[in-house]
Short mmCIF file of C-alpha atoms in Angstrom, two decimals:
data_model
loop_
_atom_site.label_atom_id
_atom_site.label_comp_id
_atom_site.label_asym_id
_atom_site.label_seq_id
_atom_site.Cartn_x
_atom_site.Cartn_y
_atom_site.Cartn_z
CA MET A 9 -90.10 30.97 4.60
CA LEU A 10 -90.05 27.49 5.12
CA PRO A 11 -86.17 27.16 5.78
CA LEU A 12 -86.50 29.25 8.96
CA LYS A 13 -89.15 26.82 10.18
CA LEU A 14 -86.57 23.57 9.62
CA ILE A 15 -83.48 25.72 10.80
CA ALA A 16 -85.50 26.10 14.44
CA VAL A 17 -86.44 22.68 14.47
CA MET A 18 -82.79 21.80 14.07
CA LEU A 19 -81.79 23.87 16.77
CA GLU A 20 -84.24 22.61 19.16
CA TYR A 21 -83.19 20.42 21.98
CA PRO A 22 -83.05 17.13 20.14
CA SER A 23 -86.59 15.17 21.20
CA GLN A 24 -87.87 11.90 20.17
CA GLU A 25 -90.72 12.66 18.06
CA LEU A 26 -88.11 14.84 15.67
CA TRP A 27 -86.07 11.12 15.57
CA GLU A 28 -89.74 9.22 14.80
CA ALA A 29 -90.11 11.91 12.31
CA SER A 30 -86.82 12.23 10.58
CA GLU A 31 -87.51 10.55 7.27
CA GLU A 32 -90.36 12.76 6.87
CA ILE A 33 -88.23 15.90 7.70
CA LEU A 34 -85.21 15.21 5.49
CA ALA A 35 -87.93 14.46 2.24
CA VAL A 36 -89.03 17.72 2.93
CA ILE A 37 -85.41 19.49 3.43
CA ALA A 38 -84.35 18.02 0.27
CA SER A 39 -87.27 19.76 -1.70
CA GLU A 40 -87.52 22.76 0.10
CA SER A 41 -83.79 23.36 1.28
CA PRO A 42 -81.28 20.89 -0.17
CA GLU A 43 -78.49 23.35 0.79
CA LEU A 44 -79.50 21.92 4.87
CA LEU A 45 -79.63 18.07 3.51
CA GLU A 46 -75.93 17.50 4.13
CA PHE A 47 -75.98 18.85 7.92
CA SER A 48 -79.86 17.20 8.54
CA GLN A 49 -78.65 13.83 7.12
CA CYS A 50 -75.52 13.32 9.49
CA TYR A 51 -77.36 15.19 12.79
CA LEU A 52 -80.34 12.69 12.21
CA GLN A 53 -78.63 9.32 12.02
CA ALA A 54 -76.52 9.64 14.84
CA PRO A 55 -78.40 8.68 18.32
CA LEU A 56 -80.20 10.50 20.21
CA LEU A 57 -79.15 10.40 23.02
CA ASP A 58 -75.63 11.08 21.82
CA ARG A 59 -77.30 14.16 20.25
CA GLN A 60 -79.04 15.41 23.10
CA GLN A 61 -75.72 15.19 25.28
CA GLU A 62 -73.99 17.22 22.62
CA TRP A 63 -76.76 19.80 22.33
CA CYS A 64 -76.82 20.62 26.31
CA GLU A 65 -72.62 21.02 25.87
CA THR A 66 -72.72 22.88 22.97
CA PHE A 67 -75.77 25.55 24.10
CA ASP A 68 -76.24 24.81 27.75
CA ARG A 69 -72.88 25.71 29.18
CA GLY A 70 -71.88 29.30 29.88
CA ARG A 71 -73.24 32.09 27.66
CA ALA A 72 -70.84 32.74 24.82
CA THR A 73 -73.09 30.35 22.46
CA SER A 74 -76.16 30.70 24.05
CA LEU A 75 -79.43 30.45 22.29
CA LEU A 76 -81.06 33.24 24.18
CA LEU A 77 -80.65 36.23 22.24
CA PHE A 78 -81.07 39.31 24.73
CA GLU A 79 -78.25 37.06 26.52
CA HIS A 80 -75.56 38.47 24.32
CA VAL A 81 -77.07 42.15 24.25
CA HIS A 82 -78.38 42.80 27.74
CA ALA A 83 -77.04 40.11 29.82
CA GLU A 84 -78.58 40.74 33.59
CA SER A 85 -79.37 44.58 32.51
CA ARG A 86 -82.91 45.68 33.58
CA ASP A 87 -83.32 46.44 29.60
CA ARG A 88 -83.64 42.83 29.09
CA GLY A 89 -87.12 42.38 30.68
CA GLN A 90 -88.50 45.20 29.18
CA ALA A 91 -87.36 43.98 25.74
CA MET A 92 -88.64 40.57 26.37
CA VAL A 93 -91.70 42.32 27.26
CA ASP A 94 -91.73 43.82 23.88
CA LEU A 95 -91.41 41.03 21.96
CA MET A 96 -93.78 38.93 23.01
CA ALA A 97 -95.86 41.50 22.27
CA GLN A 98 -94.80 41.23 18.42
CA TYR A 99 -95.34 37.84 18.86
CA GLN A 100 -98.92 38.15 20.03
CA ALA A 101 -99.63 40.72 17.39
CA ALA A 102 -98.76 38.00 14.86
CA GLY A 103 -100.80 35.42 16.70
CA LEU A 104 -98.25 33.83 18.42
CA GLN A 105 -98.61 32.14 21.41
CA PRO A 106 -94.92 30.92 22.68
CA ASP A 107 -94.46 27.70 24.65
CA CYS A 108 -94.57 29.47 28.46
CA ARG A 109 -91.46 26.98 28.90
CA GLU A 110 -89.49 29.11 26.38
CA LEU A 111 -88.40 32.57 27.00
CA PRO A 112 -89.49 35.41 23.86
CA ASP A 113 -85.79 35.45 23.19
CA TYR A 114 -85.02 31.72 22.50
CA LEU A 115 -83.61 31.63 18.76
CA PRO A 116 -86.13 28.37 17.96
CA VAL A 117 -88.91 30.56 18.63
CA TYR A 118 -87.65 34.20 17.05
CA LEU A 119 -87.55 32.00 14.03
CA GLU A 120 -90.54 30.51 14.05
CA TYR A 121 -92.09 34.20 14.78
CA LEU A 122 -90.03 34.93 11.02
CA SER A 123 -91.10 31.77 9.29
CA LEU A 124 -94.40 33.21 10.08
CA CYS A 125 -94.06 36.88 8.43
CA PRO A 126 -93.78 38.34 5.04
CA GLU A 127 -91.10 37.07 3.30
CA GLU A 128 -89.18 40.66 3.14
CA ASP A 129 -90.06 40.96 7.09
CA GLY A 130 -88.77 37.57 7.79
CA ARG A 131 -85.74 38.74 6.03
CA GLN A 132 -85.25 41.76 7.38
CA GLY A 133 -85.16 39.80 11.23
CA LEU A 134 -82.92 38.09 10.64
CA ARG A 135 -80.53 41.50 9.39
CA ASP A 136 -81.50 42.77 12.78
CA ILE A 137 -79.28 39.79 14.75
CA ALA A 138 -77.35 38.95 12.24
CA GLU A 139 -74.10 40.32 14.56
CA ILE A 140 -75.50 37.35 17.02
CA LEU A 141 -75.78 35.24 14.64
CA ALA A 142 -72.11 35.82 13.18
CA LEU A 143 -70.59 35.94 16.57
CA LEU A 144 -72.66 32.45 17.75
CA GLY A 145 -71.74 30.59 14.41
CA GLY A 146 -68.18 32.03 14.76
CA ARG A 147 -67.41 30.18 18.54
CA LEU A 148 -69.55 26.59 16.82
CA THR A 149 -66.38 27.23 14.24
CA GLN A 150 -63.79 27.75 16.99
CA ARG A 151 -65.10 25.06 19.01
CA ASP A 152 -65.38 22.64 15.83
CA SER A 153 -69.23 22.36 15.86
CA GLY A 154 -71.19 21.59 12.52
CA TYR A 155 -73.69 24.12 13.86
CA HIS A 156 -72.22 26.79 12.48
CA VAL A 157 -73.31 25.42 8.89
CA LEU A 158 -77.05 26.43 10.08
CA PHE A 159 -75.89 29.89 11.38
CA ASP A 160 -74.53 30.47 8.31
CA GLN A 161 -77.33 29.64 6.49
CA LEU A 162 -79.84 32.55 7.99
CA LEU A 163 -77.05 34.66 7.14
CA HIS A 164 -77.34 33.78 3.65
CA LEU A 165 -80.86 33.90 4.46
CA ALA A 166 -80.62 37.45 5.43
CA ASP A 167 -78.52 38.37 2.76
CA SER A 168 -76.26 39.61 5.13
CA PRO A 169 -72.35 39.56 4.32
CA LEU A 170 -71.22 38.08 7.65
CA ARG A 171 -70.41 34.81 7.77
CA SER A 172 -68.81 32.50 10.61
CA HIS A 173 -65.40 32.95 9.20
CA THR A 174 -65.73 36.52 9.02
CA VAL A 175 -65.54 37.02 13.19
CA LEU A 176 -63.02 34.48 13.51
CA GLU A 177 -59.94 37.02 14.32
CA LYS A 178 -62.38 39.43 16.31
CA ILE A 179 -63.35 36.95 18.81
CA ALA A 180 -59.75 35.11 18.62
CA GLY A 181 -59.22 36.26 22.25
CA GLU A 182 -62.20 35.39 23.69
CA SER A 183 -61.35 33.14 26.52
CA ARG A 184 -63.92 29.95 26.75
CA ASP A 185 -67.16 30.04 29.23
CA ASP A 186 -68.00 26.56 28.90
CA THR A 187 -65.25 24.67 31.13
CA PRO A 188 -65.47 23.19 34.31
CA GLN A 189 -63.44 26.30 35.88
CA ALA A 190 -65.42 29.04 34.40
CA MET A 191 -68.63 27.53 34.93
CA ASP A 192 -67.64 26.79 38.71
CA ALA A 193 -66.82 30.69 39.00
CA LEU A 194 -69.88 31.28 37.19
CA TRP A 195 -72.26 29.92 38.99
CA GLU A 196 -71.09 30.15 42.79
CA GLU A 197 -72.70 30.78 45.55
CA GLU A 198 -72.87 33.88 45.99
CA GLN A 199 -72.57 35.47 49.69
CA VAL A 200 -76.41 35.91 51.80
CA LYS A 201 -76.56 40.01 52.77
CA PHE A 202 -79.11 41.58 54.56
CA ILE A 203 -78.29 44.94 54.17
CA ASP A 204 -77.47 47.13 51.62
CA ASP A 205 -73.83 47.07 50.87
CA THR A 206 -73.31 49.51 47.89
CA ALA A 207 -69.43 48.50 48.13
CA CYS A 208 -70.40 45.09 47.45
CA ASN A 209 -73.13 45.48 44.90
CA ASN A 210 -70.37 47.68 43.05
CA ALA A 211 -67.80 44.49 43.44
CA ALA A 212 -70.46 42.27 42.21
CA ASN A 213 -70.78 44.37 38.77
CA GLN A 214 -67.15 44.73 38.36
CA GLN A 215 -66.96 40.81 39.21
CA TYR A 216 -69.13 40.09 36.31
CA ARG A 217 -67.85 42.93 34.24
CA GLN A 218 -64.68 40.85 34.84
CA ARG A 219 -65.70 37.96 34.02
CA PHE A 220 -66.73 38.71 30.83
CA ARG A 221 -64.41 41.08 29.37
CA GLU A 222 -62.88 39.59 26.47
CA GLN A 223 -66.21 38.28 25.12
CA VAL A 224 -67.68 40.22 22.17
CA THR A 225 -71.01 42.01 22.44
CA PRO A 226 -72.68 43.24 19.71
CA GLN A 227 -73.13 46.32 18.83
CA TYR A 228 -76.83 46.46 18.03
CA LEU A 229 -80.09 45.05 17.97
CA ASP A 230 -83.26 46.25 17.56
CA LEU A 231 -86.17 43.80 17.59
CA SER A 232 -89.13 46.43 17.92
CA ALA A 233 -88.36 49.40 16.23
CA GLY A 234 -87.69 49.67 12.52
CA GLY A 235 -87.11 46.23 12.37
CA VAL A 236 -89.99 43.18 11.76
CA LYS A 237 -94.18 44.69 12.06
#
């Protein structure tokens, strides 16, 4: 599914190589995925440095719009590590070796993998993460980010009834986690401990849950069992 590859490219951190090849990419989009043309033209006509700054502000601040899929399901739990291992095994079985700089659950990597799968398997792979895609798209819509178009297109390709606007009421009460105050709270240095302190560990876990208590979490995500093969 070529559209998945094109969307993966648009979701990557903007690069000089992409801007240099913009005319060729727009030509491919015009012939293969015209529904992405308006966004892509606007996106690629802006100065590269502006788009790089925008990308960082959109996807690299806070957890709510992270492109790491398991961040929205497992957060920092131990289950995340095993999920990473299982997903990497799927990639390797398909002959794909992701760049070591990116984690296996990085959305553009996952989309590239799905683009290599048979069409129905790729569609099922999108359905497996449809709730995450809708939540991301909804949060981007709240923030007036044009990137929400890409997530709605992924949901369309998945034949999912979900869209960015369908989750707006659900996420209306979420607190922004990309403000300076929220970022300071998230990255504040933890106290160094030299002994096992159960009370402190429990307090830290409660603080983490408190920090994200208002954030909607997808109820299900399984990329290995019953999904894409």
